[in-house]
mmCIF file of C-alpha atoms in Angstrom:
data_model
loop_
_atom_site.group_PDB
_atom_site.id
_atom_site.type_symbol
_atom_site.label_atom_id
_atom_site.label_comp_id
_atom_site.label_asym_id
_atom_site.label_seq_id
_atom_site.Cartn_x
_atom_site.Cartn_y
_atom_site.Cartn_z
ATOM 1 C CA MET A 22 -9.830 -12.186 -13.943
ATOM 2 C CA GLU A 23 -7.229 -13.963 -11.640
ATOM 3 C CA LYS A 24 -4.182 -12.359 -10.648
ATOM 4 C CA LYS A 25 -2.145 -15.042 -12.788
ATOM 5 C CA ASN A 26 -4.401 -13.442 -15.678
ATOM 6 C CA LEU A 27 -3.730 -10.037 -15.574
ATOM 7 C CA ARG A 28 -0.535 -8.644 -17.849
ATOM 8 C CA ILE A 29 1.207 -6.623 -16.298
ATOM 9 C CA VAL A 30 4.335 -4.450 -17.582
ATOM 10 C CA PHE A 31 6.681 -3.074 -14.936
ATOM 11 C CA MET A 32 8.642 0.252 -15.363
ATOM 12 C CA GLY A 33 11.389 1.121 -12.925
ATOM 13 C CA THR A 34 15.302 1.455 -12.618
ATOM 14 C CA PRO A 35 16.627 1.675 -9.195
ATOM 15 C CA GLU A 36 16.834 -0.662 -6.106
ATOM 16 C CA PHE A 37 13.458 1.531 -4.775
ATOM 17 C CA ALA A 38 11.753 -0.174 -7.635
ATOM 18 C CA VAL A 39 13.129 -3.520 -7.109
ATOM 19 C CA GLY A 40 11.151 -4.000 -3.699
ATOM 20 C CA SER A 41 7.737 -3.795 -5.381
ATOM 21 C CA LEU A 42 8.947 -5.950 -8.714
ATOM 22 C CA GLN A 43 10.140 -8.494 -6.330
ATOM 23 C CA ARG A 44 6.786 -8.629 -4.252
ATOM 24 C CA LEU A 45 4.809 -8.855 -7.716
ATOM 25 C CA VAL A 46 7.078 -11.482 -8.859
ATOM 26 C CA GLU A 47 7.071 -13.654 -5.418
ATOM 27 C CA ASN A 48 3.483 -13.570 -4.927
ATOM 28 C CA GLY A 49 2.652 -14.942 -8.342
ATOM 29 C CA TYR A 50 1.342 -11.838 -10.274
ATOM 30 C CA ASN A 51 2.072 -12.022 -14.374
ATOM 31 C CA VAL A 52 4.701 -9.724 -15.014
ATOM 32 C CA VAL A 53 5.217 -9.873 -18.709
ATOM 33 C CA ALA A 54 7.624 -7.587 -19.464
ATOM 34 C CA VAL A 55 9.976 -4.825 -17.695
ATOM 35 C CA VAL A 56 11.062 -1.699 -18.780
ATOM 36 C CA THR A 57 14.021 -0.008 -17.159
ATOM 37 C CA GLN A 58 16.919 3.018 -18.165
ATOM 38 C CA PRO A 59 19.574 1.618 -20.700
ATOM 39 C CA ASP A 60 22.930 0.659 -18.936
ATOM 40 C CA LYS A 61 24.908 3.219 -17.286
ATOM 41 C CA PRO A 62 28.634 3.824 -18.610
ATOM 42 C CA VAL A 63 30.693 3.792 -15.643
ATOM 43 C CA GLY A 64 34.327 3.739 -14.709
ATOM 44 C CA ARG A 65 37.105 6.103 -15.599
ATOM 45 C CA HIS A 66 36.662 6.042 -19.150
ATOM 46 C CA ALA A 67 33.252 5.238 -19.128
ATOM 47 C CA SER A 68 33.989 2.235 -20.714
ATOM 48 C CA VAL A 69 31.710 -0.324 -18.650
ATOM 49 C CA LEU A 70 28.235 -0.509 -18.628
ATOM 50 C CA ARG A 71 26.544 -0.984 -15.626
ATOM 51 C CA PRO A 72 22.593 -2.321 -15.680
ATOM 52 C CA SER A 73 20.219 -0.933 -13.449
ATOM 53 C CA PRO A 74 19.083 -3.030 -10.282
ATOM 54 C CA VAL A 75 15.552 -3.654 -11.821
ATOM 55 C CA LYS A 76 17.309 -5.063 -14.513
ATOM 56 C CA GLU A 77 19.408 -7.447 -12.893
ATOM 57 C CA TYR A 78 16.534 -8.859 -10.865
ATOM 58 C CA ALA A 79 14.440 -9.296 -14.106
ATOM 59 C CA LEU A 80 17.176 -11.053 -15.965
ATOM 60 C CA ALA A 81 17.925 -13.258 -12.782
ATOM 61 C CA HIS A 82 13.937 -14.242 -12.857
ATOM 62 C CA GLY A 83 13.628 -14.615 -16.683
ATOM 63 C CA LEU A 84 11.798 -11.617 -17.536
ATOM 64 C CA PRO A 85 11.920 -9.662 -20.805
ATOM 65 C CA VAL A 86 13.773 -6.369 -20.405
ATOM 66 C CA LEU A 87 13.536 -3.276 -22.672
ATOM 67 C CA GLN A 88 15.787 -0.496 -22.277
ATOM 68 C CA PRO A 89 14.306 2.512 -24.774
ATOM 69 C CA LEU A 90 16.547 5.607 -25.063
ATOM 70 C CA LYS A 91 13.430 7.313 -26.050
ATOM 71 C CA MET A 92 9.890 6.670 -24.792
ATOM 72 C CA LYS A 93 8.346 7.466 -28.253
ATOM 73 C CA ASP A 94 10.520 5.465 -30.296
ATOM 74 C CA GLU A 95 8.586 3.591 -32.856
ATOM 75 C CA GLN A 96 10.380 0.325 -32.360
ATOM 76 C CA PHE A 97 9.751 0.514 -28.673
ATOM 77 C CA LEU A 98 6.282 0.988 -28.846
ATOM 78 C CA GLU A 99 5.813 -1.950 -31.167
ATOM 79 C CA GLN A 100 7.599 -3.957 -28.663
ATOM 80 C CA LEU A 101 5.622 -2.509 -26.018
ATOM 81 C CA ARG A 102 2.053 -3.201 -27.544
ATOM 82 C CA SER A 103 3.166 -6.808 -28.486
ATOM 83 C CA TYR A 104 2.976 -7.715 -24.828
ATOM 84 C CA ASN A 105 -0.638 -6.602 -24.411
ATOM 85 C CA ALA A 106 -0.469 -5.651 -21.098
ATOM 86 C CA ASP A 107 -3.809 -4.748 -19.290
ATOM 87 C CA LEU A 108 -1.934 -2.646 -16.499
ATOM 88 C CA GLN A 109 1.443 -0.926 -16.325
ATOM 89 C CA VAL A 110 3.547 -0.434 -12.975
ATOM 90 C CA VAL A 111 5.860 2.552 -12.389
ATOM 91 C CA VAL A 112 8.016 2.802 -9.528
ATOM 92 C CA ALA A 113 11.184 5.646 -9.802
ATOM 93 C CA PHE A 114 11.287 5.562 -13.521
ATOM 94 C CA ARG A 115 10.827 8.426 -16.043
ATOM 95 C CA MET A 116 8.106 10.851 -17.267
ATOM 96 C CA LEU A 117 5.927 8.776 -19.840
ATOM 97 C CA PRO A 118 4.553 10.021 -22.693
ATOM 98 C CA GLU A 119 0.813 9.580 -23.325
ATOM 99 C CA VAL A 120 0.789 6.907 -25.717
ATOM 100 C CA VAL A 121 2.853 4.698 -23.234
ATOM 101 C CA TRP A 122 0.816 5.435 -20.190
ATOM 102 C CA ALA A 123 -2.533 5.262 -21.810
ATOM 103 C CA MET A 124 -1.808 1.983 -23.711
ATOM 104 C CA PRO A 125 -3.122 -0.573 -21.422
ATOM 105 C CA ARG A 126 -6.790 -1.314 -20.776
ATOM 106 C CA PHE A 127 -6.628 -0.396 -17.152
ATOM 107 C CA GLY A 128 -4.142 2.277 -17.528
ATOM 108 C CA THR A 129 -0.777 2.658 -15.727
ATOM 109 C CA PHE A 130 -0.252 3.511 -11.916
ATOM 110 C CA ASN A 131 2.830 4.820 -10.416
ATOM 111 C CA VAL A 132 4.437 4.175 -6.671
ATOM 112 C CA HIS A 133 5.551 7.444 -5.430
ATOM 113 C CA ALA A 134 7.492 7.837 -2.142
ATOM 114 C CA ALA A 135 5.461 10.810 -0.668
ATOM 115 C CA LEU A 136 2.007 11.689 0.340
ATOM 116 C CA LEU A 137 1.029 13.501 -2.624
ATOM 117 C CA PRO A 138 0.314 16.171 -3.594
ATOM 118 C CA ASP A 139 3.168 17.100 -1.030
ATOM 119 C CA TYR A 140 6.506 16.585 -2.807
ATOM 120 C CA ARG A 141 6.064 16.079 -5.823
ATOM 121 C CA GLY A 142 9.575 15.818 -8.042
ATOM 122 C CA ALA A 143 12.695 13.088 -8.218
ATOM 123 C CA ALA A 144 13.847 13.439 -4.627
ATOM 124 C CA PRO A 145 10.806 13.006 -2.504
ATOM 125 C CA ILE A 146 12.415 11.146 0.559
ATOM 126 C CA ASN A 147 15.483 13.481 0.473
ATOM 127 C CA TRP A 148 13.544 16.530 1.014
ATOM 128 C CA ALA A 149 10.894 15.184 3.450
ATOM 129 C CA VAL A 150 14.231 14.356 5.801
ATOM 130 C CA ILE A 151 16.161 17.790 5.036
ATOM 131 C CA ASN A 152 12.703 19.643 5.788
ATOM 132 C CA GLY A 153 12.526 17.968 8.799
ATOM 133 C CA GLU A 154 9.110 16.065 8.382
ATOM 134 C CA THR A 155 7.797 13.945 10.886
ATOM 135 C CA ARG A 156 5.917 11.546 8.649
ATOM 136 C CA THR A 157 5.847 10.646 5.099
ATOM 137 C CA GLY A 158 4.537 7.882 3.276
ATOM 138 C CA VAL A 159 3.616 6.358 -0.242
ATOM 139 C CA THR A 160 1.238 7.167 -2.858
ATOM 140 C CA THR A 161 -0.214 5.152 -5.801
ATOM 141 C CA PHE A 162 -1.922 7.431 -8.425
ATOM 142 C CA PHE A 163 -3.047 7.087 -12.144
ATOM 143 C CA LEU A 164 -0.658 8.448 -14.660
ATOM 144 C CA ASP A 165 -1.871 11.573 -16.472
ATOM 145 C CA HIS A 166 -0.471 14.663 -18.456
ATOM 146 C CA ASP A 167 1.526 16.359 -15.636
ATOM 147 C CA ILE A 168 4.334 14.741 -13.493
ATOM 148 C CA ASP A 169 2.842 13.308 -9.858
ATOM 149 C CA THR A 170 -0.550 14.982 -10.667
ATOM 150 C CA GLY A 171 -2.755 11.890 -11.426
ATOM 151 C CA ARG A 172 -5.676 10.758 -9.302
ATOM 152 C CA ILE A 173 -4.795 9.377 -6.078
ATOM 153 C CA ILE A 174 -5.757 5.736 -5.470
ATOM 154 C CA ALA A 175 -4.140 4.966 -2.110
ATOM 155 C CA GLN A 176 -2.006 6.130 0.325
ATOM 156 C CA ARG A 177 0.161 5.065 3.392
ATOM 157 C CA GLN A 178 2.008 6.634 6.192
ATOM 158 C CA PHE A 179 5.475 6.330 7.618
ATOM 159 C CA PRO A 180 6.704 8.228 10.688
ATOM 160 C CA ILE A 181 10.356 9.527 10.449
ATOM 161 C CA PRO A 182 12.292 9.418 13.591
ATOM 162 C CA ASP A 183 14.172 12.586 14.400
ATOM 163 C CA ASP A 184 17.364 10.575 14.186
ATOM 164 C CA ALA A 185 16.619 8.806 10.887
ATOM 165 C CA ASP A 186 18.630 9.272 7.737
ATOM 166 C CA VAL A 187 17.551 8.925 4.428
ATOM 167 C CA GLU A 188 18.963 5.049 3.907
ATOM 168 C CA TYR A 189 16.269 4.496 6.859
ATOM 169 C CA VAL A 190 13.315 6.092 5.398
ATOM 170 C CA TYR A 191 14.226 4.737 1.972
ATOM 171 C CA ASP A 192 14.294 1.157 3.189
ATOM 172 C CA GLY A 193 11.146 1.491 4.987
ATOM 173 C CA LEU A 194 9.479 3.124 2.370
ATOM 174 C CA MET A 195 10.607 0.209 -0.176
ATOM 175 C CA GLN A 196 9.024 -2.111 1.748
ATOM 176 C CA LEU A 197 5.784 0.125 2.557
ATOM 177 C CA GLY A 198 5.564 0.685 -1.288
ATOM 178 C CA ALA A 199 6.003 -2.868 -2.375
ATOM 179 C CA GLN A 200 2.895 -3.279 -0.230
ATOM 180 C CA LEU A 201 0.888 -0.897 -1.621
ATOM 181 C CA CYS A 202 1.759 -1.771 -5.071
ATOM 182 C CA THR A 203 0.432 -5.037 -4.635
ATOM 183 C CA ASP A 204 -2.629 -3.855 -2.685
ATOM 184 C CA THR A 205 -3.185 -1.504 -6.064
ATOM 185 C CA VAL A 206 -3.189 -4.542 -8.324
ATOM 186 C CA ASP A 207 -5.398 -6.063 -6.146
ATOM 187 C CA LEU A 208 -7.698 -3.083 -6.192
ATOM 188 C CA VAL A 209 -7.618 -2.862 -9.785
ATOM 189 C CA LEU A 210 -8.026 -6.638 -10.166
ATOM 190 C CA SER A 211 -11.343 -6.517 -8.037
ATOM 191 C CA THR A 212 -12.959 -3.747 -9.724
ATOM 192 C CA ASP A 213 -12.204 -4.816 -13.082
ATOM 193 C CA GLY A 214 -9.966 -2.104 -14.041
ATOM 194 C CA ASN A 215 -12.324 0.777 -12.424
ATOM 195 C CA ALA A 216 -10.379 1.324 -9.328
ATOM 196 C CA PRO A 217 -11.794 4.168 -7.238
ATOM 197 C CA SER A 218 -9.599 7.453 -6.941
ATOM 198 C CA GLN A 219 -9.489 10.921 -6.182
ATOM 199 C CA PRO A 220 -8.134 14.140 -7.638
ATOM 200 C CA GLN A 221 -5.099 15.971 -5.827
ATOM 201 C CA GLN A 222 -5.770 18.960 -4.110
ATOM 202 C CA ASP A 223 -3.194 21.430 -5.130
ATOM 203 C CA SER A 224 -2.237 23.917 -3.064
ATOM 204 C CA ASP A 225 0.923 26.861 -2.909
ATOM 205 C CA ALA A 226 1.721 25.108 0.731
ATOM 206 C CA HIS A 227 2.858 22.280 -0.850
ATOM 207 C CA HIS A 228 6.315 21.133 -0.350
ATOM 208 C CA ALA A 229 8.647 20.601 -3.956
ATOM 209 C CA ALA A 230 10.950 17.652 -4.604
ATOM 210 C CA PRO A 231 13.387 18.357 -7.314
ATOM 211 C CA LYS A 232 16.222 16.737 -8.101
ATOM 212 C CA ILE A 233 19.251 17.272 -6.312
ATOM 213 C CA PHE A 234 22.950 18.012 -7.553
ATOM 214 C CA LYS A 235 26.086 18.612 -6.014
ATOM 215 C CA GLU A 236 25.271 22.433 -5.435
ATOM 216 C CA THR A 237 22.254 21.463 -3.614
ATOM 217 C CA CYS A 238 24.243 19.506 -0.702
ATOM 218 C CA ALA A 239 26.334 22.370 0.172
ATOM 219 C CA ILE A 240 25.811 23.263 3.888
ATOM 220 C CA ASP A 241 25.002 26.436 5.114
ATOM 221 C CA PHE A 242 26.441 27.291 8.675
ATOM 222 C CA SER A 243 24.308 30.631 8.799
ATOM 223 C CA LEU A 244 21.144 28.201 9.510
ATOM 224 C CA THR A 245 20.110 26.914 12.750
ATOM 225 C CA ALA A 246 21.841 23.898 14.587
ATOM 226 C CA LYS A 247 18.085 21.992 13.795
ATOM 227 C CA ARG A 248 18.163 22.799 9.818
ATOM 228 C CA ILE A 249 21.702 21.912 9.536
ATOM 229 C CA TYR A 250 21.089 18.601 11.587
ATOM 230 C CA ASP A 251 18.246 17.774 9.287
ATOM 231 C CA PHE A 252 20.102 19.050 6.119
ATOM 232 C CA VAL A 253 22.945 16.055 6.787
ATOM 233 C CA ARG A 254 20.508 13.441 7.522
ATOM 234 C CA GLY A 255 18.354 14.428 4.565
ATOM 235 C CA LEU A 256 21.670 13.299 2.237
ATOM 236 C CA SER A 257 23.060 10.623 3.964
ATOM 237 C CA PRO A 258 24.411 8.499 3.246
ATOM 238 C CA ALA A 259 24.274 9.977 -0.595
ATOM 239 C CA PRO A 260 24.859 11.910 -2.123
ATOM 240 C CA GLY A 261 26.237 13.447 1.018
ATOM 241 C CA ALA A 262 26.218 16.886 2.334
ATOM 242 C CA TRP A 263 29.586 18.650 1.644
ATOM 243 C CA CYS A 264 31.316 22.059 3.005
ATOM 244 C CA LEU A 265 34.593 23.770 2.538
ATOM 245 C CA LEU A 266 37.368 23.269 5.439
ATOM 246 C CA THR A 267 38.767 26.416 5.318
ATOM 247 C CA PRO A 268 42.252 27.649 6.761
ATOM 248 C CA ARG A 269 41.871 31.335 8.573
ATOM 249 C CA ASP A 270 45.241 31.649 6.726
ATOM 250 C CA ALA A 271 43.930 33.100 3.387
ATOM 251 C CA ASN A 272 47.245 31.872 1.889
ATOM 252 C CA ALA A 273 46.104 28.261 1.909
ATOM 253 C CA PRO A 274 43.904 26.147 0.058
ATOM 254 C CA ALA A 275 40.518 25.065 0.886
ATOM 255 C CA GLN A 276 39.599 21.452 1.335
ATOM 256 C CA VAL A 277 36.035 19.549 0.297
ATOM 257 C CA LEU A 278 35.005 17.854 3.749
ATOM 258 C CA LYS A 279 31.756 15.721 3.369
ATOM 259 C CA ILE A 280 29.526 15.416 6.655
ATOM 260 C CA TYR A 281 27.549 12.237 7.034
ATOM 261 C CA LYS A 282 26.203 12.514 10.863
ATOM 262 C CA THR A 283 25.686 15.308 13.236
ATOM 263 C CA ALA A 284 24.171 15.779 16.494
ATOM 264 C CA LYS A 285 22.360 18.557 18.482
ATOM 265 C CA THR A 286 24.428 19.813 21.765
ATOM 266 C CA HIS A 287 21.463 22.316 22.328
ATOM 267 C CA GLU A 288 24.633 24.349 23.712
ATOM 268 C CA SER A 289 24.419 27.947 22.594
ATOM 269 C CA VAL A 290 26.909 29.746 21.129
ATOM 270 C CA ALA A 291 28.124 32.543 23.462
ATOM 271 C CA GLY A 292 27.258 35.719 22.357
ATOM 272 C CA GLY A 293 25.551 34.653 19.168
ATOM 273 C CA ALA A 294 26.972 33.495 16.008
ATOM 274 C CA LEU A 295 28.188 36.056 13.472
ATOM 275 C CA VAL A 296 28.119 35.883 9.622
ATOM 276 C CA SER A 297 31.426 38.135 9.643
ATOM 277 C CA SER A 298 34.150 38.086 12.374
ATOM 278 C CA ALA A 299 34.647 41.561 11.597
ATOM 279 C CA PRO A 300 34.732 43.461 14.890
ATOM 280 C CA ASP A 301 32.199 46.251 15.346
ATOM 281 C CA HIS A 302 34.203 49.318 16.338
ATOM 282 C CA ASN A 303 30.803 51.038 17.084
ATOM 283 C CA ALA A 304 29.567 48.840 19.991
ATOM 284 C CA ALA A 305 29.654 50.035 23.257
ATOM 285 C CA ASN A 306 31.191 48.328 26.476
ATOM 286 C CA THR A 307 32.477 45.796 24.255
ATOM 287 C CA HIS A 308 34.650 44.362 27.282
ATOM 288 C CA ASP A 309 31.399 43.519 29.041
ATOM 289 C CA GLN A 310 30.290 41.537 26.206
ATOM 290 C CA PRO A 311 30.250 37.873 25.598
ATOM 291 C CA THR A 312 32.827 37.037 22.511
ATOM 292 C CA SER A 313 31.071 36.268 19.269
ATOM 293 C CA VAL A 314 31.962 33.623 17.068
ATOM 294 C CA GLU A 315 31.970 33.499 13.501
ATOM 295 C CA VAL A 316 29.477 30.831 11.858
ATOM 296 C CA GLY A 317 31.339 28.087 10.967
ATOM 297 C CA THR A 318 33.866 28.231 13.438
ATOM 298 C CA LEU A 319 35.824 24.877 14.836
ATOM 299 C CA LYS A 320 36.307 23.743 18.319
ATOM 300 C CA ALA A 321 37.208 20.404 20.061
ATOM 301 C CA GLU A 322 36.092 19.418 23.484
ATOM 302 C CA ASN A 323 36.382 15.836 25.097
ATOM 303 C CA ARG A 324 37.178 14.557 22.026
ATOM 304 C CA ARG A 325 34.238 16.053 20.081
ATOM 305 C CA LEU A 326 34.474 17.991 16.845
ATOM 306 C CA LEU A 327 32.036 20.809 17.099
ATOM 307 C CA VAL A 328 31.104 23.713 14.844
ATOM 308 C CA ALA A 329 29.429 26.904 15.379
ATOM 309 C CA THR A 330 25.884 27.652 13.795
ATOM 310 C CA VAL A 331 23.972 30.827 13.946
ATOM 311 C CA ASP A 332 22.190 29.655 17.512
ATOM 312 C CA GLU A 333 23.841 26.809 18.797
ATOM 313 C CA TRP A 334 27.025 24.385 18.436
ATOM 314 C CA LEU A 335 26.638 21.422 16.443
ATOM 315 C CA GLU A 336 28.674 18.450 16.699
ATOM 316 C CA ILE A 337 30.069 16.758 13.737
ATOM 317 C CA VAL A 338 29.746 12.936 14.086
ATOM 318 C CA GLU A 339 30.892 11.463 10.883
ATOM 319 C CA LEU A 340 32.541 12.837 7.982
ATOM 320 C CA GLN A 341 35.010 12.276 5.025
ATOM 321 C CA PRO A 342 37.883 14.175 4.422
ATOM 322 C CA ALA A 343 39.154 14.502 0.226
ATOM 323 C CA GLY A 344 40.860 11.621 -0.471
ATOM 324 C CA LYS A 345 40.034 9.461 2.447
ATOM 325 C CA LYS A 346 37.563 6.894 3.586
ATOM 326 C CA ARG A 347 34.429 8.279 5.983
ATOM 327 C CA MET A 348 35.306 7.977 9.567
ATOM 328 C CA ALA A 349 33.879 9.118 12.809
ATOM 329 C CA ALA A 350 34.958 12.793 14.241
ATOM 330 C CA ARG A 351 36.900 11.501 17.083
ATOM 331 C CA ASP A 352 39.019 9.676 14.841
ATOM 332 C CA TYR A 353 39.719 12.529 12.848
ATOM 333 C CA LEU A 354 40.961 14.591 15.396
ATOM 334 C CA ASN A 355 43.710 12.219 16.049
ATOM 335 C CA GLY A 356 45.374 14.064 13.068
ATOM 336 C CA PHE A 357 43.805 17.328 13.080
ATOM 337 C CA GLN A 358 45.354 19.615 14.975
ATOM 338 C CA HIS A 359 44.200 23.171 16.000
ATOM 339 C CA PRO A 360 40.521 23.012 14.514
ATOM 340 C CA GLU A 361 39.975 26.412 15.870
ATOM 341 C CA ASP A 362 42.546 27.652 12.879
ATOM 342 C CA PHE A 363 39.801 26.640 10.473
ATOM 343 C CA LEU A 364 36.284 27.997 9.574
ATOM 344 C CA LEU A 365 33.408 25.569 7.750
ATOM 345 C CA LYS A 366 31.975 27.213 4.692
#
């Protein structure tokens, strides 16, 4: 069979999936239909429906689009069967029931943005960066009953530089995933649907990659500077790490502050940072000891904004105050007087 005769149904929603769909279309593969999420209500009153990036690409290239609310809906299943797909390709979509993934004669494979079995879940790119990984990659695997557990077809590695944020890794994996997608389709073609695959090796040591919520993005300044540095870049530019800018005056309100970029200073916090600023009245020779500072303490130094972590001062490079645009911290300091009067919590 030639690739122009292999009938493919593509399933995906975000921009990450567009990379693979685009590569299939531009390289002459026979994509007969696209399945994506229903249009998303947006705006103040949710009165505007926004199509997914995959839908926008599909319509621009004349591809039929299906947008089921429920994957087991009989009308949707009838439509899907009508395309008589030989193969289904899934990239950043939703969990599929067996009646869907088992429908094509050559099965359904997924392009996942991690080196499975590590980082199974909805946010593998974010969690790899948050955890300070130096490499990640993409995996293609055949779908089965449990999420991200199917037999692995192929993998490609991708290095994560120490200064990379999620956007950098996302863009790199989108292109690498698109290449692996077409390579996997070619393998399916060359083996007449019998592409070799290997079962995943389960282990308790593997990281999870659960969906990220607002509360997930709160910064804990009692961690080390390195862990906070990785946490911030693992959520930048979206959804963005945040904290509370809290006046030491307990009568003043705290404000949400988003932090998009930090820099390691390797400058130790004198005396070690404390989780609580309460004095230790039992400490001996207190006048001879370095003065400890509270975790989250701010200071301005040579037009740099620094925050105390449990071990080192961390420079805040880019941030977004409540109600304002993202800006450089040095610009923020122009209107931010006496940072030592505030804590980040």
